[in-house]
Amino acid sequence: LTKRIVQTLKKQQYAFPTPIQEKAIPLLIERNDLLGIAQTGTGKTAAFGLPILHHLSLEEKRPVAKSTRALILAPTRELAVQIGDALKVYGRDIPLRHTVVFGGVGQNAQVTAMRRGVDILVATPGRLLDLFTQKHIRLDFVSYFVLDEADEMLRMGFIEPVQDIIAALPEDRQIALFSATMPPAIQGVAQRFTQDPKTIEVESTSLSTDHIEQFW
């Protein structure tokens, strides 16, 4: 990672990478397509977010109007906002623009945010397709694409919209797909759209989290 990103991580008291970060970051920096099997809470956002920030910060490009250079798809509004907040922290010392679009709210502010183009767009599938169909968003300049919580996308019925979105991307792009499990439908998406992907799997170190109270 660039020195600027490393310095930012030190300020945030990041001392050691998690297993998924240790395995994924070098592969993504080398521009491999990636299939990552990991549970929520293992540090996936930094695993894909830091390489994206790394690449974009080294490329002397500006986003084209209504376009994005990197696209991250999340199944829910809450996760999309969470990813956007994390990217804001990781990229605080890098002059890149990013925004988050999701349904359930008016689209005017999101359309305005995309008017000049952004470096990183975090989105939910439904709202992204709506804005793409209305020609408020262009996908033909995406160089880096991340599909997060792919099995949750399947459970919520988003796989067909996701495939439509990926089909609209340029052929020359890097794809990272993260999922807690790999059901056949997700494997089919990976086989169709990735090129010689590297596969990594990280088991959860615990069956519980500090955010859930358990009782019996």
XYZ file of N, CA and C in Angstrom:
648
model
N 0.841 -1.196 0.000
C 0.000 0.000 0.000
C 0.874 1.242 0.000
N 0.348 2.345 -0.540
C 1.108 3.588 -0.583
C 1.392 4.087 0.833
N 2.448 4.864 0.954
C 2.834 5.392 2.261
C 1.719 6.237 2.868
N 1.023 6.973 2.013
C -0.048 7.839 2.516
C -1.154 7.016 3.175
N -1.519 5.896 2.561
C -2.547 5.038 3.137
C -2.045 4.393 4.430
N -0.802 3.931 4.427
C -0.230 3.308 5.625
C -0.201 4.301 6.783
N 0.156 5.541 6.500
C 0.185 6.559 7.548
C -1.207 6.807 8.115
N -2.208 6.816 7.237
C -3.583 6.989 7.696
C -4.003 5.830 8.590
N -3.644 4.607 8.219
C -3.989 3.437 9.025
C -3.308 3.495 10.391
N -2.076 3.970 10.419
C -1.376 4.102 11.703
C -2.092 5.105 12.609
N -2.550 6.214 12.013
C -3.286 7.210 12.793
C -4.569 6.618 13.375
N -5.160 5.660 12.643
C -6.388 5.006 13.105
C -6.080 3.806 14.005
N -4.800 3.640 14.341
C -4.333 2.581 15.249
C -4.589 1.186 14.685
N -4.450 1.061 13.373
C -4.445 -0.265 12.743
C -3.019 -0.800 12.835
N -2.833 -1.866 13.576
C -1.488 -2.403 13.779
C -1.206 -3.614 12.899
N -2.156 -4.539 12.806
C -1.951 -5.770 12.055
C -3.176 -6.050 11.184
N -2.965 -6.606 9.990
C -4.108 -6.966 9.143
C -4.828 -8.195 9.680
N -6.123 -8.272 9.438
C -6.861 -9.496 9.749
C -6.498 -10.548 8.701
N -6.834 -11.816 8.922
C -6.489 -12.854 7.935
C -7.015 -12.572 6.529
N -8.246 -12.079 6.409
C -8.789 -11.812 5.075
C -8.042 -10.655 4.423
N -7.651 -9.657 5.215
C -6.889 -8.530 4.669
C -5.496 -8.978 4.242
N -4.866 -9.813 5.044
C -3.512 -10.287 4.745
C -3.474 -11.083 3.447
N -4.552 -11.843 3.185
C -4.596 -12.658 1.976
C -5.087 -11.881 0.763
N -6.075 -11.011 0.961
C -6.735 -10.365 -0.176
C -5.971 -9.160 -0.710
N -5.418 -8.337 0.164
C -4.821 -7.074 -0.273
C -3.704 -7.276 -1.298
N -2.736 -8.182 -1.062
C -1.687 -8.360 -2.088
C -2.238 -8.839 -3.427
N -3.234 -9.740 -3.402
C -3.799 -10.251 -4.652
C -4.523 -9.158 -5.419
N -5.231 -8.312 -4.697
C -5.969 -7.235 -5.363
C -5.027 -6.141 -5.862
N -3.966 -5.873 -5.138
C -2.987 -4.897 -5.622
C -2.332 -5.393 -6.907
N -2.185 -6.720 -7.019
C -1.620 -7.304 -8.245
C -2.661 -7.423 -9.356
N -3.874 -6.901 -9.106
C -4.947 -6.815 -10.100
C -5.531 -8.175 -10.485
N -5.498 -9.124 -9.568
C -6.185 -10.391 -9.790
C -7.673 -10.242 -9.533
N -8.508 -10.977 -10.272
C -9.885 -11.162 -9.848
C -9.863 -12.058 -8.620
N -10.863 -11.899 -7.741
C -10.795 -12.565 -6.441
C -12.155 -13.068 -5.996
N -12.184 -14.282 -5.451
C -13.348 -14.818 -4.758
C -12.952 -14.966 -3.296
N -13.586 -14.212 -2.428
C -13.260 -14.264 -1.011
C -14.418 -14.836 -0.217
N -14.151 -15.895 0.513
C -15.174 -16.530 1.343
C -14.875 -16.165 2.793
N -15.717 -15.314 3.364
C -15.465 -14.828 4.714
C -16.755 -14.307 5.323
N -16.889 -14.487 6.622
C -18.065 -14.025 7.339
C -18.025 -12.515 7.531
N -19.179 -11.941 7.859
C -19.244 -10.540 8.250
C -18.413 -10.338 9.513
N -17.714 -9.208 9.586
C -16.931 -8.913 10.771
C -15.490 -9.370 10.710
N -15.046 -9.844 9.541
C -13.666 -10.312 9.403
C -12.744 -9.249 8.818
N -13.283 -8.081 8.511
C -12.446 -7.005 7.968
C -12.472 -6.916 6.462
N -13.570 -7.357 5.830
C -13.632 -7.383 4.368
C -13.577 -5.986 3.759
N -14.189 -5.000 4.411
C -14.247 -3.669 3.805
C -12.855 -3.119 3.550
N -11.964 -3.248 4.519
C -10.585 -2.805 4.305
C -9.878 -3.707 3.299
N -10.250 -4.999 3.283
C -9.593 -5.946 2.369
C -9.781 -5.542 0.912
N -10.970 -5.030 0.561
C -11.164 -4.570 -0.822
C -11.046 -3.055 -0.959
N -11.337 -2.316 0.113
C -11.313 -0.860 0.027
C -9.920 -0.278 -0.081
N -8.973 -0.838 0.670
C -7.608 -0.303 0.640
C -6.934 -0.483 -0.719
N -7.041 -1.670 -1.368
C -6.461 -1.776 -2.714
C -7.098 -0.825 -3.723
N -8.406 -0.608 -3.614
C -9.057 0.346 -4.522
C -8.476 1.745 -4.323
N -8.375 2.183 -3.077
C -7.794 3.496 -2.795
C -6.344 3.570 -3.281
N -5.614 2.484 -3.098
C -4.224 2.403 -3.557
C -4.131 2.651 -5.063
N -4.914 1.886 -5.833
C -4.851 2.019 -7.294
C -5.314 3.396 -7.760
N -6.442 3.850 -7.247
C -6.990 5.125 -7.706
C -6.056 6.285 -7.381
N -5.372 6.205 -6.231
C -4.487 7.296 -5.837
C -3.242 7.372 -6.718
N -2.883 6.255 -7.356
C -1.692 6.223 -8.214
C -2.004 6.562 -9.669
N -3.284 6.477 -10.032
C -3.672 6.744 -11.412
C -3.990 8.230 -11.590
N -3.378 8.835 -12.557
C -3.606 10.254 -12.809
C -4.826 10.430 -13.718
N -5.981 10.147 -13.150
C -7.228 10.251 -13.901
C -8.249 11.025 -13.078
N -9.186 11.604 -13.773
C -10.321 12.267 -13.142
C -11.591 11.586 -13.602
N -12.576 11.437 -12.735
C -13.815 10.787 -13.166
C -14.558 11.606 -14.208
N -15.112 10.903 -15.181
C -15.934 11.526 -16.207
C -17.322 11.807 -15.620
N -17.992 12.820 -16.126
C -19.324 13.175 -15.640
C -20.242 11.953 -15.602
N -20.940 11.798 -14.495
C -21.919 10.738 -14.248
C -21.289 9.344 -14.109
N -19.971 9.257 -14.135
C -19.317 7.955 -14.099
C -18.645 7.719 -12.748
N -18.161 6.492 -12.558
C -17.355 6.148 -11.392
C -16.207 5.264 -11.846
N -15.084 5.393 -11.180
C -13.921 4.572 -11.514
C -13.947 3.241 -10.761
N -14.583 3.218 -9.609
C -14.715 1.989 -8.819
C -16.152 1.876 -8.335
N -16.704 0.668 -8.401
C -18.093 0.422 -8.012
C -18.129 -0.700 -6.983
N -18.789 -0.432 -5.866
C -18.963 -1.429 -4.807
C -20.451 -1.643 -4.600
N -20.914 -2.870 -4.778
C -22.326 -3.203 -4.596
C -22.532 -3.873 -3.246
N -23.529 -3.417 -2.511
C -23.890 -3.989 -1.218
C -25.382 -4.288 -1.221
N -25.836 -5.321 -0.497
C -27.243 -5.708 -0.562
C -28.201 -4.783 0.178
N -27.719 -4.055 1.182
C -28.615 -3.228 1.990
C -28.099 -1.805 2.114
N -29.023 -0.917 2.403
C -28.677 0.495 2.627
C -27.693 0.628 3.782
N -27.944 -0.135 4.855
C -27.103 -0.026 6.048
C -25.653 -0.403 5.749
N -25.464 -1.497 5.005
C -24.113 -1.925 4.679
C -23.448 -0.935 3.722
N -24.207 -0.425 2.756
C -23.645 0.548 1.816
C -23.141 1.788 2.553
N -23.934 2.291 3.494
C -23.525 3.466 4.277
C -22.296 3.142 5.113
N -22.276 1.950 5.698
C -21.139 1.532 6.517
C -19.850 1.480 5.689
N -19.945 0.923 4.485
C -18.777 0.874 3.598
C -18.328 2.285 3.228
N -19.297 3.140 2.894
C -18.962 4.525 2.557
C -18.260 5.241 3.694
N -18.716 5.026 4.927
C -18.083 5.655 6.087
C -16.653 5.151 6.270
N -16.453 3.848 6.055
C -15.109 3.284 6.197
C -14.158 3.854 5.148
N -14.633 3.975 3.908
C -13.793 4.533 2.849
C -13.425 5.982 3.134
N -14.342 6.710 3.755
C -14.069 8.097 4.119
C -12.911 8.173 5.114
N -12.862 7.196 6.045
C -11.777 7.150 7.027
C -10.461 6.726 6.371
N -10.509 5.638 5.594
C -9.279 5.126 4.978
C -8.689 6.116 3.978
N -9.556 6.860 3.291
C -9.082 7.759 2.250
C -9.065 9.217 2.648
N -9.029 9.490 3.924
C -9.143 10.880 4.400
C -8.005 11.762 3.904
N -6.837 11.187 3.610
C -5.693 11.975 3.156
C -5.465 11.858 1.649
N -6.451 11.314 0.938
C -6.338 11.140 -0.510
C -7.438 11.969 -1.183
N -7.110 12.805 -2.153
C -8.116 13.670 -2.786
C -8.973 12.917 -3.806
N -9.841 12.043 -3.321
C -10.755 11.294 -4.169
C -12.194 11.586 -3.747
N -13.102 11.527 -4.716
C -14.521 11.735 -4.416
C -15.239 10.393 -4.365
N -16.140 10.247 -3.393
C -16.960 9.045 -3.350
C -18.360 9.423 -2.869
N -19.326 8.591 -3.229
C -20.684 8.801 -2.756
C -21.383 7.458 -2.619
N -22.533 7.471 -1.944
C -23.324 6.260 -1.692
C -24.730 6.500 -2.226
N -25.268 5.545 -2.992
C -26.647 5.652 -3.472
C -27.429 4.415 -3.051
N -28.663 4.633 -2.615
C -29.526 3.543 -2.152
C -30.971 3.980 -2.259
N -31.865 3.005 -2.215
C -33.288 3.288 -2.341
C -33.909 3.703 -1.018
N -35.208 3.975 -1.060
C -35.937 4.351 0.148
C -35.899 5.834 0.440
N -35.149 6.601 -0.359
C -35.082 8.052 -0.204
C -35.181 8.675 -1.594
N -35.407 9.975 -1.654
C -35.461 10.660 -2.941
C -34.126 10.561 -3.670
N -34.173 10.594 -4.989
C -32.947 10.402 -5.757
C -32.247 11.702 -6.139
N -32.869 12.851 -5.911
C -32.311 14.107 -6.420
C -30.902 14.382 -5.903
N -30.685 14.190 -4.599
C -29.362 14.452 -4.026
C -28.327 13.484 -4.603
N -28.746 12.252 -4.859
C -27.828 11.263 -5.419
C -27.494 11.589 -6.869
N -28.479 12.051 -7.608
C -28.240 12.475 -8.997
C -27.253 13.641 -9.024
N -27.445 14.589 -8.116
C -26.548 15.742 -8.043
C -25.128 15.308 -7.704
N -25.002 14.368 -6.766
C -23.678 13.886 -6.359
C -22.942 13.218 -7.508
N -23.691 12.595 -8.420
C -23.067 11.876 -9.536
C -22.820 12.764 -10.747
N -23.299 13.983 -10.721
C -23.262 14.824 -11.922
C -21.832 15.051 -12.418
N -20.916 15.306 -11.500
C -19.517 15.536 -11.892
C -18.729 14.237 -12.006
N -19.336 13.131 -11.591
C -18.618 11.866 -11.550
C -17.913 11.696 -10.215
N -17.648 10.459 -9.836
C -16.965 10.171 -8.574
C -15.877 9.135 -8.832
N -14.958 9.044 -7.891
C -13.915 8.027 -7.990
C -14.430 6.674 -7.490
N -15.237 6.693 -6.436
C -15.768 5.454 -5.867
C -17.266 5.625 -5.616
N -18.044 4.680 -6.093
C -19.481 4.665 -5.868
C -19.848 3.400 -5.104
N -20.510 3.567 -3.969
C -21.065 2.450 -3.212
C -22.570 2.475 -3.418
N -23.156 1.350 -3.784
C -24.574 1.371 -4.173
C -25.270 0.069 -3.832
N -26.583 0.167 -3.697
C -27.433 -1.016 -3.659
C -27.940 -1.265 -5.082
N -28.209 -2.522 -5.430
C -28.507 -2.845 -6.841
C -29.723 -2.142 -7.417
N -30.820 -2.096 -6.652
C -32.054 -1.531 -7.194
C -31.923 -0.070 -7.581
N -31.426 0.744 -6.662
C -31.291 2.169 -6.949
C -30.249 2.414 -8.032
N -29.183 1.635 -8.028
C -28.163 1.804 -9.068
C -28.763 1.555 -10.450
N -29.526 0.484 -10.596
C -30.141 0.194 -11.888
C -31.138 1.275 -12.286
N -31.883 1.796 -11.312
C -32.826 2.886 -11.602
C -32.090 4.091 -12.194
N -31.004 4.500 -11.535
C -30.270 5.680 -11.996
C -29.532 5.406 -13.304
N -29.082 4.173 -13.472
C -28.412 3.793 -14.723
C -29.412 3.822 -15.883
N -30.613 3.285 -15.656
C -31.646 3.276 -16.694
C -32.069 4.690 -17.077
N -32.100 5.581 -16.079
C -32.451 6.977 -16.339
C -31.276 7.791 -16.895
N -30.128 7.126 -17.081
C -28.919 7.756 -17.627
C -28.323 8.808 -16.704
N -28.552 8.650 -15.394
C -27.901 9.521 -14.414
C -26.546 8.962 -13.988
N -26.309 7.681 -14.278
C -25.044 7.031 -13.930
C -24.526 6.282 -15.150
N -23.219 6.401 -15.390
C -22.551 5.634 -16.448
C -21.672 4.566 -15.797
N -21.648 3.386 -16.411
C -20.845 2.289 -15.880
C -19.687 1.913 -16.806
N -19.504 2.664 -17.876
C -18.503 2.287 -18.877
C -17.091 2.744 -18.539
N -16.892 3.353 -17.369
C -15.551 3.739 -16.944
C -15.121 3.009 -15.667
N -15.868 1.982 -15.269
C -15.540 1.252 -14.040
C -14.318 0.357 -14.282
N -13.281 0.554 -13.474
C -12.078 -0.282 -13.549
C -12.028 -1.320 -12.436
N -12.724 -1.039 -11.321
C -12.689 -1.929 -10.160
C -14.116 -2.155 -9.672
N -14.496 -3.422 -9.564
C -15.854 -3.764 -9.152
C -15.805 -4.747 -7.985
N -16.579 -4.456 -6.947
C -16.669 -5.332 -5.773
C -18.126 -5.700 -5.536
N -18.378 -6.986 -5.386
C -19.699 -7.475 -4.989
C -19.569 -8.016 -3.573
N -20.152 -7.308 -2.618
C -20.042 -7.701 -1.213
C -21.299 -8.436 -0.768
N -21.115 -9.409 0.125
C -22.242 -10.199 0.663
C -23.053 -10.810 -0.479
N -22.369 -11.510 -1.364
C -23.023 -12.051 -2.560
C -24.145 -13.021 -2.216
N -23.955 -13.854 -1.189
C -25.015 -14.805 -0.840
C -26.240 -14.090 -0.285
N -26.043 -12.953 0.359
C -27.180 -12.153 0.825
C -27.908 -11.539 -0.370
N -27.163 -11.146 -1.401
C -27.787 -10.664 -2.640
C -28.707 -11.737 -3.211
N -28.233 -12.979 -3.191
C -29.024 -14.099 -3.706
C -30.288 -14.283 -2.882
N -30.143 -14.255 -1.578
C -31.291 -14.465 -0.688
C -32.353 -13.384 -0.881
N -31.925 -12.162 -1.181
C -32.850 -11.040 -1.333
C -33.381 -10.895 -2.755
N -32.969 -11.799 -3.639
C -33.484 -11.780 -5.002
C -32.810 -10.793 -5.931
N -31.552 -10.412 -5.629
C -30.849 -9.392 -6.414
C -29.904 -9.964 -7.456
N -29.817 -11.287 -7.605
C -28.794 -11.838 -8.487
C -28.991 -11.403 -9.938
N -30.224 -11.409 -10.445
C -30.434 -10.971 -11.831
C -30.052 -9.503 -12.027
N -30.487 -8.577 -11.142
C -30.019 -7.193 -11.288
C -28.500 -7.078 -11.211
N -27.870 -7.860 -10.333
C -26.416 -7.820 -10.215
C -25.763 -8.242 -11.530
N -26.288 -9.296 -12.142
C -25.738 -9.757 -13.412
C -25.927 -8.706 -14.511
N -27.065 -8.006 -14.490
C -27.284 -6.925 -15.460
C -26.256 -5.813 -15.278
N -25.948 -5.503 -14.024
C -24.976 -4.445 -13.734
C -23.585 -4.857 -14.211
N -23.178 -6.086 -13.887
C -21.840 -6.538 -14.286
C -21.727 -6.578 -15.807
N -22.804 -6.989 -16.473
C -22.783 -7.061 -17.934
C -22.593 -5.688 -18.569
N -22.948 -4.617 -17.843
C -22.812 -3.259 -18.375
C -21.421 -2.672 -18.144
N -20.567 -3.386 -17.410
C -19.228 -2.887 -17.118
C -18.300 -3.122 -18.312
N -17.216 -2.374 -18.400
C -16.232 -2.630 -19.462
C -15.625 -4.023 -19.299
N -15.111 -4.584 -20.375
C -14.481 -5.896 -20.291
C -13.184 -5.843 -19.492
N -12.495 -4.738 -19.569
C -11.228 -4.590 -18.864
C -11.492 -4.004 -17.482
N -11.828 -4.866 -16.528
C -12.080 -4.427 -15.153
C -11.657 -5.545 -14.214
N -11.381 -5.162 -12.971
C -11.039 -6.134 -11.945
C -12.281 -6.390 -11.097
N -12.546 -7.662 -10.795
C -13.726 -8.029 -10.014
C -13.311 -8.755 -8.744
N -13.867 -8.322 -7.623
C -13.701 -9.023 -6.347
C -15.086 -9.363 -5.820
N -15.304 -10.622 -5.519
C -16.605 -11.095 -5.044
C -16.415 -11.696 -3.662
N -17.151 -11.183 -2.688
C -17.044 -11.669 -1.309
C -18.380 -12.260 -0.870
N -18.311 -13.396 -0.191
C -19.522 -14.088 0.231
C -19.203 -14.974 1.431
N -20.165 -15.115 2.328
C -19.964 -16.006 3.471
C -20.034 -17.464 3.038
N -20.824 -17.747 1.996
C -20.950 -19.095 1.446
C -20.887 -18.999 -0.073
N -20.739 -20.123 -0.729
C -20.670 -20.134 -2.192
C -21.706 -21.088 -2.776
N -22.987 -20.736 -2.731
C -24.005 -21.570 -3.353
C -23.823 -21.602 -4.866
N -24.440 -22.570 -5.552
C -24.248 -22.714 -7.002
C -24.531 -21.440 -7.798
N -25.548 -20.676 -7.421
C -25.873 -19.461 -8.177
C -24.733 -18.448 -8.113
N -24.094 -18.341 -6.961
C -22.964 -17.413 -6.817
C -21.760 -17.928 -7.596
N -21.536 -19.239 -7.553
C -20.445 -19.825 -8.332
C -20.658 -19.567 -9.822
N -21.934 -19.615 -10.258
C -22.236 -19.349 -11.656
C -21.894 -17.922 -12.054
N -22.214 -16.957 -11.178
C -21.865 -15.558 -11.448
C -20.351 -15.409 -11.555
N -19.634 -16.058 -10.627
C -18.175 -15.966 -10.635
C -17.588 -16.552 -11.919
N -18.083 -17.705 -12.319
C -17.558 -18.354 -13.523
C -17.849 -17.526 -14.774
N -18.995 -16.873 -14.789
C -19.386 -16.114 -15.973
C -18.610 -14.815 -16.124
N -18.327 -14.150 -15.008
C -17.830 -12.778 -15.114
C -16.378 -12.570 -14.673
N -15.775 -13.516 -13.967
C -14.392 -13.307 -13.538
C -13.423 -14.014 -14.472
N -12.173 -13.580 -14.441
C -11.134 -14.174 -15.277
C -10.027 -14.739 -14.391
N -9.908 -16.060 -14.401
C -8.877 -16.750 -13.629
C -8.803 -16.210 -12.197
N -9.915 -16.250 -11.453
C -9.913 -15.638 -10.108
C -9.096 -16.439 -9.102
N -8.502 -15.728 -8.170
C -7.867 -16.351 -7.016
C -8.932 -16.538 -5.939
N -8.906 -17.669 -5.261
C -9.896 -17.957 -4.223
C -9.224 -18.005 -2.864
N -9.790 -17.277 -1.918
C -9.292 -17.323 -0.545
C -10.469 -17.579 0.380
N -10.215 -18.273 1.464
C -11.270 -18.593 2.425
C -10.742 -18.370 3.824
N -11.502 -17.644 4.615
C -11.123 -17.348 5.985
C -12.263 -17.765 6.896
N -11.976 -18.657 7.813
C -12.997 -19.103 8.755
C -13.136 -18.092 9.877
N -14.352 -17.944 10.358
C -14.587 -17.065 11.493
C -13.921 -17.656 12.725
N -13.269 -16.788 13.494
C -12.594 -17.269 14.698
C -13.551 -17.461 15.861
N -14.784 -17.006 15.703
C -15.755 -17.134 16.783
C -17.140 -17.303 16.186
N -18.001 -18.010 16.901
C -19.368 -18.198 16.431
C -20.297 -17.101 16.946
N -19.776 -16.177 17.727
C -20.600 -15.095 18.253
C -19.860 -13.782 18.080
N -20.561 -12.676 18.293
C -19.937 -11.356 18.233
C -20.299 -10.589 19.492
N -19.549 -9.522 19.726
C -19.797 -8.708 20.911
C -21.102 -7.928 20.805
N -21.695 -7.881 19.599
C -22.892 -7.049 19.398
C -24.192 -7.825 19.573
N -24.078 -9.116 19.886
C -25.277 -9.942 20.046
C -25.317 -10.509 21.459
N -26.414 -10.285 22.136
C -26.603 -10.878 23.463
C -27.271 -12.219 23.309
N -26.663 -13.258 23.850
C -27.188 -14.617 23.730
C -27.733 -15.089 25.080
N -28.856 -15.819 25.019
C -29.411 -16.363 26.258
C -30.195 -17.615 25.917
N -30.329 -18.498 26.875
C -31.094 -19.736 26.683
C -31.640 -20.225 28.007
